[in-house]
PDB file of C-alpha atoms in Angstrom:
ATOM      1  CA  MET W   1     127.254  53.685 101.795  1.00  0.00           C
ATOM      2  CA  ARG W   2     129.423  54.147 104.881  1.00  0.00           C
ATOM      3  CA  ILE W   3     126.586  55.183 107.194  1.00  0.00           C
ATOM      4  CA  LYS W   4     124.358  52.674 108.951  1.00  0.00           C
ATOM      5  CA  VAL W   5     121.089  53.985 110.360  1.00  0.00           C
ATOM      6  CA  PRO W   6     120.372  52.664 113.879  1.00  0.00           C
ATOM      7  CA  GLU W   7     117.393  50.327 113.859  1.00  0.00           C
ATOM      8  CA  ALA W   8     115.868  52.120 116.843  1.00  0.00           C
ATOM      9  CA  LEU W   9     115.801  55.384 114.890  1.00  0.00           C
ATOM     10  CA  THR W  10     114.040  53.749 111.960  1.00  0.00           C
ATOM     11  CA  GLU W  11     111.496  52.216 114.343  1.00  0.00           C
ATOM     12  CA  SER W  12     110.894  55.640 115.872  1.00  0.00           C
ATOM     13  CA  HIS W  13     110.214  57.206 112.469  1.00  0.00           C
ATOM     14  CA  VAL W  14     107.869  54.378 111.509  1.00  0.00           C
ATOM     15  CA  LYS W  15     105.966  54.867 114.760  1.00  0.00           C
ATOM     16  CA  ILE W  16     105.672  58.606 114.135  1.00  0.00           C
ATOM     17  CA  ASP W  17     105.037  58.688 110.395  1.00  0.00           C
ATOM     18  CA  GLY W  18     104.419  55.148 109.126  1.00  0.00           C
ATOM     19  CA  GLU W  19     105.881  54.242 105.764  1.00  0.00           C
ATOM     20  CA  ARG W  20     106.860  57.842 105.060  1.00  0.00           C
ATOM     21  CA  GLY W  21     109.007  57.679 108.166  1.00  0.00           C
ATOM     22  CA  ARG W  22     110.574  54.430 106.986  1.00  0.00           C
ATOM     23  CA  ALA W  23     111.344  55.986 103.607  1.00  0.00           C
ATOM     24  CA  TRP W  24     112.923  59.053 105.213  1.00  0.00           C
ATOM     25  CA  SER W  25     115.098  56.867 107.414  1.00  0.00           C
ATOM     26  CA  ALA W  26     116.158  54.777 104.420  1.00  0.00           C
ATOM     27  CA  GLY W  27     117.313  57.955 102.673  1.00  0.00           C
ATOM     28  CA  LEU W  28     119.524  59.057 105.556  1.00  0.00           C
ATOM     29  CA  PRO W  29     122.813  57.546 104.260  1.00  0.00           C
ATOM     30  CA  ALA W  30     122.471  59.369 100.937  1.00  0.00           C
ATOM     31  CA  LEU W  31     121.522  62.599 102.713  1.00  0.00           C
ATOM     32  CA  ALA W  32     124.568  62.308 104.951  1.00  0.00           C
ATOM     33  CA  GLU W  33     126.864  61.659 101.992  1.00  0.00           C
ATOM     34  CA  ARG W  34     125.497  64.769 100.304  1.00  0.00           C
ATOM     35  CA  TYR W  35     126.522  67.037 103.180  1.00  0.00           C
ATOM     36  CA  LEU W  36     129.824  65.299 103.772  1.00  0.00           C
ATOM     37  CA  GLU W  37     130.701  66.336 100.228  1.00  0.00           C
ATOM     38  CA  GLU W  38     129.053  69.773 100.119  1.00  0.00           C
ATOM     39  CA  TRP W  39     130.396  70.944 103.480  1.00  0.00           C
ATOM     40  CA  GLY W  40     133.844  69.384 103.177  1.00  0.00           C
ATOM     41  CA  LEU W  41     133.439  66.873 105.999  1.00  0.00           C
ATOM     42  CA  ARG W  42     134.763  63.438 106.759  1.00  0.00           C
ATOM     43  CA  LEU W  43     133.395  60.922 109.189  1.00  0.00           C
ATOM     44  CA  ASP W  44     135.250  60.745 112.477  1.00  0.00           C
ATOM     45  CA  GLU W  45     135.685  57.787 114.790  1.00  0.00           C
ATOM     46  CA  GLY W  46     132.770  56.932 117.018  1.00  0.00           C
ATOM     47  CA  PRO W  47     129.281  55.549 116.578  1.00  0.00           C
ATOM     48  CA  PRO W  48     126.383  57.623 115.265  1.00  0.00           C
ATOM     49  CA  MET W  49     124.083  59.051 117.910  1.00  0.00           C
ATOM     50  CA  HIS W  50     120.361  59.524 117.655  1.00  0.00           C
ATOM     51  CA  GLY W  51     117.318  60.781 119.494  1.00  0.00           C
ATOM     52  CA  VAL W  52     113.685  60.245 118.608  1.00  0.00           C
ATOM     53  CA  VAL W  53     113.984  61.838 115.146  1.00  0.00           C
ATOM     54  CA  SER W  54     117.560  62.969 114.487  1.00  0.00           C
ATOM     55  CA  LEU W  55     120.768  61.204 113.494  1.00  0.00           C
ATOM     56  CA  VAL W  56     124.007  62.838 114.662  1.00  0.00           C
ATOM     57  CA  LEU W  57     127.327  61.857 113.085  1.00  0.00           C
ATOM     58  CA  PRO W  58     130.780  62.776 114.412  1.00  0.00           C
ATOM     59  CA  VAL W  59     132.644  64.551 111.617  1.00  0.00           C
ATOM     60  CA  VAL W  60     135.783  66.598 110.975  1.00  0.00           C
ATOM     61  CA  ARG W  61     135.864  69.717 108.781  1.00  0.00           C
ATOM     62  CA  ASP W  62     138.544  70.388 106.179  1.00  0.00           C
ATOM     63  CA  ASP W  63     140.345  72.674 108.632  1.00  0.00           C
ATOM     64  CA  GLY W  64     140.502  69.909 111.236  1.00  0.00           C
ATOM     65  CA  THR W  65     137.666  71.234 113.414  1.00  0.00           C
ATOM     66  CA  ARG W  66     135.687  68.475 115.104  1.00  0.00           C
ATOM     67  CA  ALA W  67     131.956  68.892 114.547  1.00  0.00           C
ATOM     68  CA  ALA W  68     128.642  67.041 114.577  1.00  0.00           C
ATOM     69  CA  LEU W  69     126.368  66.601 111.546  1.00  0.00           C
ATOM     70  CA  LYS W  70     122.716  66.547 112.608  1.00  0.00           C
ATOM     71  CA  LEU W  71     120.177  65.131 110.152  1.00  0.00           C
ATOM     72  CA  GLN W  72     116.465  65.445 110.833  1.00  0.00           C
ATOM     73  CA  PRO W  73     113.209  65.912 108.949  1.00  0.00           C
ATOM     74  CA  VAL W  74     111.801  69.429 109.068  1.00  0.00           C
ATOM     75  CA  THR W  75     108.963  69.696 111.607  1.00  0.00           C
ATOM     76  CA  ASP W  76     107.235  72.557 113.431  1.00  0.00           C
ATOM     77  CA  GLU W  77     109.352  71.748 116.484  1.00  0.00           C
ATOM     78  CA  ASN W  78     112.823  71.707 114.955  1.00  0.00           C
ATOM     79  CA  ALA W  79     112.269  74.346 112.260  1.00  0.00           C
ATOM     80  CA  THR W  80     113.095  76.966 114.895  1.00  0.00           C
ATOM     81  CA  GLU W  81     116.258  75.227 116.140  1.00  0.00           C
ATOM     82  CA  ALA W  82     118.667  77.067 113.832  1.00  0.00           C
ATOM     83  CA  PRO W  83     117.193  80.567 114.445  1.00  0.00           C
ATOM     84  CA  GLY W  84     117.412  79.959 118.178  1.00  0.00           C
ATOM     85  CA  LEU W  85     121.012  78.755 117.996  1.00  0.00           C
ATOM     86  CA  ARG W  86     121.963  81.716 115.811  1.00  0.00           C
ATOM     87  CA  THR W  87     120.502  84.097 118.387  1.00  0.00           C
ATOM     88  CA  TRP W  88     122.337  82.484 121.304  1.00  0.00           C
ATOM     89  CA  ALA W  89     125.568  82.338 119.242  1.00  0.00           C
ATOM     90  CA  GLY W  90     127.121  79.838 121.630  1.00  0.00           C
ATOM     91  CA  LYS W  91     126.332  81.777 124.814  1.00  0.00           C
ATOM     92  CA  GLY W  92     125.069  78.856 126.871  1.00  0.00           C
ATOM     93  CA  SER W  93     124.282  76.734 123.840  1.00  0.00           C
ATOM     94  CA  VAL W  94     126.058  74.609 121.273  1.00  0.00           C
ATOM     95  CA  LEU W  95     127.396  76.648 118.338  1.00  0.00           C
ATOM     96  CA  LEU W  96     125.710  76.427 114.946  1.00  0.00           C
ATOM     97  CA  LEU W  97     128.424  76.150 112.277  1.00  0.00           C
ATOM     98  CA  ASP W  98     126.317  75.656 109.128  1.00  0.00           C
ATOM     99  CA  GLU W  99     122.755  74.820 108.139  1.00  0.00           C
ATOM    100  CA  ASP W 100     120.424  73.959 105.295  1.00  0.00           C
ATOM    101  CA  PRO W 101     116.893  75.114 106.232  1.00  0.00           C
ATOM    102  CA  GLU W 102     115.381  73.201 103.300  1.00  0.00           C
ATOM    103  CA  THR W 103     116.287  69.801 104.757  1.00  0.00           C
ATOM    104  CA  GLY W 104     116.728  70.746 108.425  1.00  0.00           C
ATOM    105  CA  THR W 105     120.380  69.634 108.362  1.00  0.00           C
ATOM    106  CA  LEU W 106     122.690  71.305 110.869  1.00  0.00           C
ATOM    107  CA  LEU W 107     126.437  71.323 111.413  1.00  0.00           C
ATOM    108  CA  LEU W 108     127.153  71.829 115.097  1.00  0.00           C
ATOM    109  CA  GLU W 109     130.045  72.287 117.465  1.00  0.00           C
ATOM    110  CA  ARG W 110     131.176  68.896 118.825  1.00  0.00           C
ATOM    111  CA  LEU W 111     130.401  68.402 122.502  1.00  0.00           C
ATOM    112  CA  ASP W 112     131.115  65.442 124.782  1.00  0.00           C
ATOM    113  CA  SER W 113     128.118  63.135 124.389  1.00  0.00           C
ATOM    114  CA  ASP W 114     129.597  60.770 126.977  1.00  0.00           C
ATOM    115  CA  ARG W 115     129.275  63.437 129.678  1.00  0.00           C
ATOM    116  CA  PRO W 116     125.679  64.654 129.952  1.00  0.00           C
ATOM    117  CA  LEU W 117     124.578  66.684 132.945  1.00  0.00           C
ATOM    118  CA  SER W 118     122.467  63.695 133.997  1.00  0.00           C
ATOM    119  CA  ALA W 119     125.733  61.951 134.927  1.00  0.00           C
ATOM    120  CA  VAL W 120     126.434  64.492 137.695  1.00  0.00           C
ATOM    121  CA  PRO W 121     125.453  62.482 140.783  1.00  0.00           C
ATOM    122  CA  ASP W 122     124.496  65.353 143.088  1.00  0.00           C
ATOM    123  CA  ASP W 123     120.949  66.389 142.236  1.00  0.00           C
ATOM    124  CA  VAL W 124     121.257  69.913 143.658  1.00  0.00           C
ATOM    125  CA  GLU W 125     124.541  70.581 141.875  1.00  0.00           C
ATOM    126  CA  ALA W 126     123.063  69.409 138.571  1.00  0.00           C
ATOM    127  CA  LEU W 127     119.989  71.578 139.048  1.00  0.00           C
ATOM    128  CA  LYS W 128     122.099  74.652 139.826  1.00  0.00           C
ATOM    129  CA  ILE W 129     124.070  74.125 136.612  1.00  0.00           C
ATOM    130  CA  LEU W 130     120.884  73.722 134.592  1.00  0.00           C
ATOM    131  CA  THR W 131     119.319  76.794 136.197  1.00  0.00           C
ATOM    132  CA  GLU W 132     122.367  78.924 135.406  1.00  0.00           C
ATOM    133  CA  LEU W 133     122.216  77.828 131.772  1.00  0.00           C
ATOM    134  CA  LEU W 134     118.494  78.472 131.583  1.00  0.00           C
ATOM    135  CA  GLY W 135     119.020  81.974 132.917  1.00  0.00           C
ATOM    136  CA  ARG W 136     121.599  82.696 130.224  1.00  0.00           C
ATOM    137  CA  LEU W 137     119.370  81.347 127.464  1.00  0.00           C
ATOM    138  CA  THR W 138     116.190  83.139 128.514  1.00  0.00           C
ATOM    139  CA  ALA W 139     118.073  86.438 128.893  1.00  0.00           C
ATOM    140  CA  PHE W 140     117.790  86.757 125.096  1.00  0.00           C
ATOM    141  CA  PRO W 141     114.665  88.245 123.511  1.00  0.00           C
ATOM    142  CA  ALA W 142     113.170  85.854 120.994  1.00  0.00           C
ATOM    143  CA  PRO W 143     113.947  86.671 117.355  1.00  0.00           C
ATOM    144  CA  PRO W 144     111.093  87.282 114.914  1.00  0.00           C
ATOM    145  CA  GLY W 145     109.366  84.337 113.298  1.00  0.00           C
ATOM    146  CA  LEU W 146     109.337  81.872 116.199  1.00  0.00           C
ATOM    147  CA  ARG W 147     106.252  80.156 117.524  1.00  0.00           C
ATOM    148  CA  ARG W 148     104.748  82.165 120.353  1.00  0.00           C
ATOM    149  CA  LEU W 149     103.612  80.851 123.709  1.00  0.00           C
ATOM    150  CA  GLY W 150     100.492  83.020 123.566  1.00  0.00           C
ATOM    151  CA  ASP W 151      99.320  81.277 120.411  1.00  0.00           C
ATOM    152  CA  ILE W 152     100.147  77.825 121.795  1.00  0.00           C
ATOM    153  CA  ALA W 153      98.324  78.583 125.051  1.00  0.00           C
ATOM    154  CA  THR W 154      95.250  79.831 123.197  1.00  0.00           C
ATOM    155  CA  GLU W 155      95.151  76.646 121.140  1.00  0.00           C
ATOM    156  CA  MET W 156      95.516  74.525 124.288  1.00  0.00           C
ATOM    157  CA  LEU W 157      92.595  76.254 125.997  1.00  0.00           C
ATOM    158  CA  ALA W 158      90.401  75.561 122.976  1.00  0.00           C
ATOM    159  CA  ASP W 159      91.099  71.811 123.366  1.00  0.00           C
ATOM    160  CA  VAL W 160      90.308  71.469 127.068  1.00  0.00           C
ATOM    161  CA  ASP W 161      86.636  70.455 126.770  1.00  0.00           C
ATOM    162  CA  ARG W 162      87.428  67.771 124.215  1.00  0.00           C
ATOM    163  CA  ALA W 163      90.229  66.351 126.346  1.00  0.00           C
ATOM    164  CA  ALA W 164      88.175  66.438 129.544  1.00  0.00           C
ATOM    165  CA  ALA W 165      85.471  64.374 127.867  1.00  0.00           C
ATOM    166  CA  ALA W 166      88.060  61.653 127.178  1.00  0.00           C
ATOM    167  CA  LEU W 167      89.170  61.384 130.827  1.00  0.00           C
ATOM    168  CA  PRO W 168      86.959  59.064 132.923  1.00  0.00           C
ATOM    169  CA  ARG W 169      88.573  59.872 136.291  1.00  0.00           C
ATOM    170  CA  GLU W 170      87.154  62.893 138.094  1.00  0.00           C
ATOM    171  CA  GLN W 171      90.557  63.794 139.560  1.00  0.00           C
ATOM    172  CA  ASP W 172      92.068  63.971 136.077  1.00  0.00           C
ATOM    173  CA  ARG W 173      89.321  66.261 134.854  1.00  0.00           C
ATOM    174  CA  PHE W 174      89.815  68.443 137.941  1.00  0.00           C
ATOM    175  CA  TRP W 175      93.546  68.878 137.341  1.00  0.00           C
ATOM    176  CA  LEU W 176      93.079  69.447 133.624  1.00  0.00           C
ATOM    177  CA  ARG W 177      90.663  72.300 134.277  1.00  0.00           C
ATOM    178  CA  TRP W 178      92.761  73.625 137.174  1.00  0.00           C
ATOM    179  CA  ALA W 179      95.742  73.888 134.849  1.00  0.00           C
ATOM    180  CA  ALA W 180      93.577  75.447 132.145  1.00  0.00           C
ATOM    181  CA  ASP W 181      92.322  78.109 134.583  1.00  0.00           C
ATOM    182  CA  ALA W 182      95.919  78.959 135.483  1.00  0.00           C
ATOM    183  CA  VAL W 183      96.838  79.340 131.816  1.00  0.00           C
ATOM    184  CA  ALA W 184      93.719  81.418 131.111  1.00  0.00           C
ATOM    185  CA  GLU W 185      94.882  83.938 133.721  1.00  0.00           C
ATOM    186  CA  LEU W 186      98.283  84.281 132.042  1.00  0.00           C
ATOM    187  CA  VAL W 187      97.551  83.931 128.334  1.00  0.00           C
ATOM    188  CA  SER W 188      97.300  87.677 127.745  1.00  0.00           C
ATOM    189  CA  GLU W 189     100.895  88.137 128.995  1.00  0.00           C
ATOM    190  CA  PRO W 190     102.830  85.232 127.462  1.00  0.00           C
ATOM    191  CA  GLY W 191     106.301  86.814 127.543  1.00  0.00           C
ATOM    192  CA  ASP W 192     108.900  87.406 124.849  1.00  0.00           C
ATOM    193  CA  ARG W 193     112.053  85.548 125.981  1.00  0.00           C
ATOM    194  CA  LEU W 194     113.827  82.943 123.874  1.00  0.00           C
ATOM    195  CA  LEU W 195     112.859  79.597 125.436  1.00  0.00           C
ATOM    196  CA  HIS W 196     114.620  76.266 124.971  1.00  0.00           C
ATOM    197  CA  TRP W 197     111.404  74.287 125.714  1.00  0.00           C
ATOM    198  CA  ASP W 198     113.230  71.004 126.419  1.00  0.00           C
ATOM    199  CA  LEU W 199     116.096  71.778 128.804  1.00  0.00           C
ATOM    200  CA  HIS W 200     116.426  68.504 130.707  1.00  0.00           C
ATOM    201  CA  TYR W 201     119.649  66.984 132.018  1.00  0.00           C
ATOM    202  CA  ASP W 202     120.440  64.906 128.922  1.00  0.00           C
ATOM    203  CA  ASN W 203     120.149  68.021 126.763  1.00  0.00           C
ATOM    204  CA  VAL W 204     123.131  69.589 128.540  1.00  0.00           C
ATOM    205  CA  LEU W 205     126.562  68.254 127.574  1.00  0.00           C
ATOM    206  CA  ALA W 206     130.103  68.905 128.755  1.00  0.00           C
ATOM    207  CA  ALA W 207     132.227  70.946 126.349  1.00  0.00           C
ATOM    208  CA  GLU W 208     135.715  72.308 125.841  1.00  0.00           C
ATOM    209  CA  ARG W 209     134.724  75.914 125.225  1.00  0.00           C
ATOM    210  CA  GLU W 210     132.577  76.047 128.369  1.00  0.00           C
ATOM    211  CA  PRO W 211     131.977  73.493 131.113  1.00  0.00           C
ATOM    212  CA  TRP W 212     128.368  72.849 130.013  1.00  0.00           C
ATOM    213  CA  LEU W 213     126.280  73.775 126.974  1.00  0.00           C
ATOM    214  CA  ALA W 214     122.657  73.208 126.000  1.00  0.00           C
ATOM    215  CA  ILE W 215     121.707  71.177 122.930  1.00  0.00           C
ATOM    216  CA  ASP W 216     118.583  70.216 120.985  1.00  0.00           C
ATOM    217  CA  PRO W 217     116.354  73.250 121.656  1.00  0.00           C
ATOM    218  CA  LYS W 218     112.795  73.610 120.388  1.00  0.00           C
ATOM    219  CA  PRO W 219     112.810  77.423 120.557  1.00  0.00           C
ATOM    220  CA  LEU W 220     109.755  79.557 121.040  1.00  0.00           C
ATOM    221  CA  ALA W 221     108.978  83.013 122.399  1.00  0.00           C
ATOM    222  CA  GLY W 222     107.482  83.154 125.860  1.00  0.00           C
ATOM    223  CA  ASP W 223     107.742  83.336 129.629  1.00  0.00           C
ATOM    224  CA  PRO W 224     110.709  81.580 131.312  1.00  0.00           C
ATOM    225  CA  GLY W 225     108.287  79.926 133.721  1.00  0.00           C
ATOM    226  CA  PHE W 226     107.201  77.699 130.842  1.00  0.00           C
ATOM    227  CA  ASP W 227     110.749  76.283 130.709  1.00  0.00           C
ATOM    228  CA  LEU W 228     110.921  74.891 134.270  1.00  0.00           C
ATOM    229  CA  TRP W 229     109.010  71.641 133.761  1.00  0.00           C
ATOM    230  CA  PRO W 230     111.782  69.412 132.312  1.00  0.00           C
ATOM    231  CA  ALA W 231     113.956  70.026 135.382  1.00  0.00           C
ATOM    232  CA  LEU W 232     111.039  69.159 137.673  1.00  0.00           C
ATOM    233  CA  ASP W 233     110.051  65.800 136.212  1.00  0.00           C
ATOM    234  CA  ASN W 234     113.497  64.494 135.183  1.00  0.00           C
ATOM    235  CA  ARG W 235     115.654  62.506 137.640  1.00  0.00           C
ATOM    236  CA  TRP W 236     112.381  61.689 139.361  1.00  0.00           C
ATOM    237  CA  GLU W 237     113.996  58.985 141.485  1.00  0.00           C
ATOM    238  CA  ALA W 238     115.835  61.744 143.369  1.00  0.00           C
ATOM    239  CA  VAL W 239     112.508  63.435 144.146  1.00  0.00           C
ATOM    240  CA  VAL W 240     111.019  60.159 145.394  1.00  0.00           C
ATOM    241  CA  ALA W 241     114.123  59.505 147.503  1.00  0.00           C
ATOM    242  CA  THR W 242     113.382  62.617 149.588  1.00  0.00           C
ATOM    243  CA  GLY W 243     110.454  60.736 151.128  1.00  0.00           C
ATOM    244  CA  ASP W 244     108.047  63.576 150.291  1.00  0.00           C
ATOM    245  CA  PRO W 245     107.739  64.098 146.512  1.00  0.00           C
ATOM    246  CA  ILE W 246     105.713  67.290 146.822  1.00  0.00           C
ATOM    247  CA  LYS W 247     108.361  68.901 149.016  1.00  0.00           C
ATOM    248  CA  GLY W 248     111.027  67.517 146.685  1.00  0.00           C
ATOM    249  CA  VAL W 249     109.374  69.223 143.713  1.00  0.00           C
ATOM    250  CA  LEU W 250     109.033  72.476 145.643  1.00  0.00           C
ATOM    251  CA  ARG W 251     112.723  72.461 146.562  1.00  0.00           C
ATOM    252  CA  ARG W 252     113.600  72.204 142.873  1.00  0.00           C
ATOM    253  CA  PHE W 253     111.003  74.797 141.878  1.00  0.00           C
ATOM    254  CA  ASP W 254     112.106  77.289 144.533  1.00  0.00           C
ATOM    255  CA  LEU W 255     115.779  76.893 143.643  1.00  0.00           C
ATOM    256  CA  MET W 256     115.025  77.632 139.981  1.00  0.00           C
ATOM    257  CA  VAL W 257     112.636  80.502 140.660  1.00  0.00           C
ATOM    258  CA  ASP W 258     115.117  82.154 143.021  1.00  0.00           C
ATOM    259  CA  GLY W 259     118.030  81.608 140.643  1.00  0.00           C
ATOM    260  CA  LEU W 260     116.130  83.021 137.677  1.00  0.00           C
ATOM    261  CA  GLY W 261     114.472  85.863 139.574  1.00  0.00           C
ATOM    262  CA  LEU W 262     110.944  84.781 138.601  1.00  0.00           C
ATOM    263  CA  ASP W 263     107.639  85.545 140.264  1.00  0.00           C
ATOM    264  CA  PRO W 264     106.675  82.241 141.966  1.00  0.00           C
ATOM    265  CA  ALA W 265     102.944  82.483 141.283  1.00  0.00           C
ATOM    266  CA  ARG W 266     103.452  83.286 137.617  1.00  0.00           C
ATOM    267  CA  ALA W 267     106.073  80.537 137.238  1.00  0.00           C
ATOM    268  CA  ALA W 268     103.711  78.068 138.922  1.00  0.00           C
ATOM    269  CA  GLY W 269     100.957  79.030 136.497  1.00  0.00           C
ATOM    270  CA  TRP W 270     103.123  78.451 133.436  1.00  0.00           C
ATOM    271  CA  THR W 271     104.376  75.190 134.949  1.00  0.00           C
ATOM    272  CA  LEU W 272     100.740  74.112 135.091  1.00  0.00           C
ATOM    273  CA  GLY W 273     100.668  75.134 131.440  1.00  0.00           C
ATOM    274  CA  ARG W 274     103.167  72.385 130.754  1.00  0.00           C
ATOM    275  CA  LEU W 275     100.969  69.924 132.638  1.00  0.00           C
ATOM    276  CA  LEU W 276      98.097  71.005 130.408  1.00  0.00           C
ATOM    277  CA  GLN W 277     100.173  70.639 127.270  1.00  0.00           C
ATOM    278  CA  ASN W 278     101.386  67.172 128.238  1.00  0.00           C
ATOM    279  CA  ALA W 279      97.865  66.100 129.178  1.00  0.00           C
ATOM    280  CA  LEU W 280      96.456  67.221 125.839  1.00  0.00           C
ATOM    281  CA  TRP W 281      99.205  65.357 124.001  1.00  0.00           C
ATOM    282  CA  ASP W 282      98.566  62.215 126.052  1.00  0.00           C
ATOM    283  CA  VAL W 283      94.840  62.311 125.357  1.00  0.00           C
ATOM    284  CA  GLU W 284      95.543  62.786 121.665  1.00  0.00           C
ATOM    285  CA  ASP W 285      97.736  59.672 121.827  1.00  0.00           C
ATOM    286  CA  GLY W 286      94.875  57.671 123.336  1.00  0.00           C
ATOM    287  CA  GLU W 287      95.706  57.871 127.056  1.00  0.00           C
ATOM    288  CA  SER W 288      92.716  57.949 129.424  1.00  0.00           C
ATOM    289  CA  GLU W 289      94.536  58.992 132.619  1.00  0.00           C
ATOM    290  CA  LEU W 290      96.929  61.799 133.413  1.00  0.00           C
ATOM    291  CA  ASN W 291     100.567  61.005 134.168  1.00  0.00           C
ATOM    292  CA  GLU W 292     101.072  60.371 137.895  1.00  0.00           C
ATOM    293  CA  VAL W 293     104.344  62.317 138.060  1.00  0.00           C
ATOM    294  CA  GLY W 294     102.595  65.267 136.460  1.00  0.00           C
ATOM    295  CA  LEU W 295      99.855  65.134 139.065  1.00  0.00           C
ATOM    296  CA  VAL W 296     102.418  65.320 141.887  1.00  0.00           C
ATOM    297  CA  ILE W 297     103.980  68.388 140.272  1.00  0.00           C
ATOM    298  CA  ALA W 298     100.528  69.940 139.858  1.00  0.00           C
ATOM    299  CA  GLU W 299      99.776  69.376 143.536  1.00  0.00           C
ATOM    300  CA  ALA W 300     103.072  71.044 144.428  1.00  0.00           C
ATOM    301  CA  MET W 301     102.222  74.080 142.309  1.00  0.00           C
ATOM    302  CA  ARG W 302      99.105  74.690 144.417  1.00  0.00           C
ATOM    303  CA  HIS W 303     101.491  75.762 147.197  1.00  0.00           C
ATOM    304  CA  ARG W 304     103.009  78.512 145.020  1.00  0.00           C
ATOM    305  CA  GLN W 305     100.024  80.038 143.238  1.00  0.00           C
TER     306      GLN W 305
END
């Protein structure tokens, strides 16, 4: 086989899914060869890229078009990636060129992986670019069949008591229930926009067709306020460098809310929804304290509710 699976990717799959993850990773070269043949592709120069679960190979189509072959196991998160990309049709996002829903394999427009938005040194400039992209993406109504924020929020609220019992610190229990109260006020109006759900600075790459395009969405239907969190907790060193992290978070939040035309109180409530979601995931993974960065963001949101 010509394709070597990065050891870090195999380790990630083992951590997530044990021996089944190891077996899936071991089958990646054969899976890649299958689509190289079926879709008329050849490997291009450059190393394979990977995230936590996916392997991305630089390829060239028969017509000479440069593309990227993305291989990933089908999960609840990435099963909606192709429908979301089809809806956006390249307007702010990477183009979907081909897909196989059965295996989760995607053929994507080739972007410049060496030039992520995180490499833009000016924090405000980077945030303005991300906000503009987010506005373009959330302008689309979500297509049928996606996961819905209302359902996710309802499930989160049902887990709050269990999670609170696993948190020994009183301050953590306070913030967990504060966030849950905010979500409870909004759950009946969850929104219907097409959300990216993971639009941080490394999920925006430079491109030829447009200056910047979003990649790796986990689409769902909901309120755009639920999509602000990744831009608030990424590049955290820039927030700390302001000397007042709460004010630093609020500057980011206000810039995004103004740029997207959102109601600040509603956006703050759904941002607390992301705190709640992250907290529930952390407790499920065995953590007994809430993330300190998340608590700073939660404190900042009190100023906008």
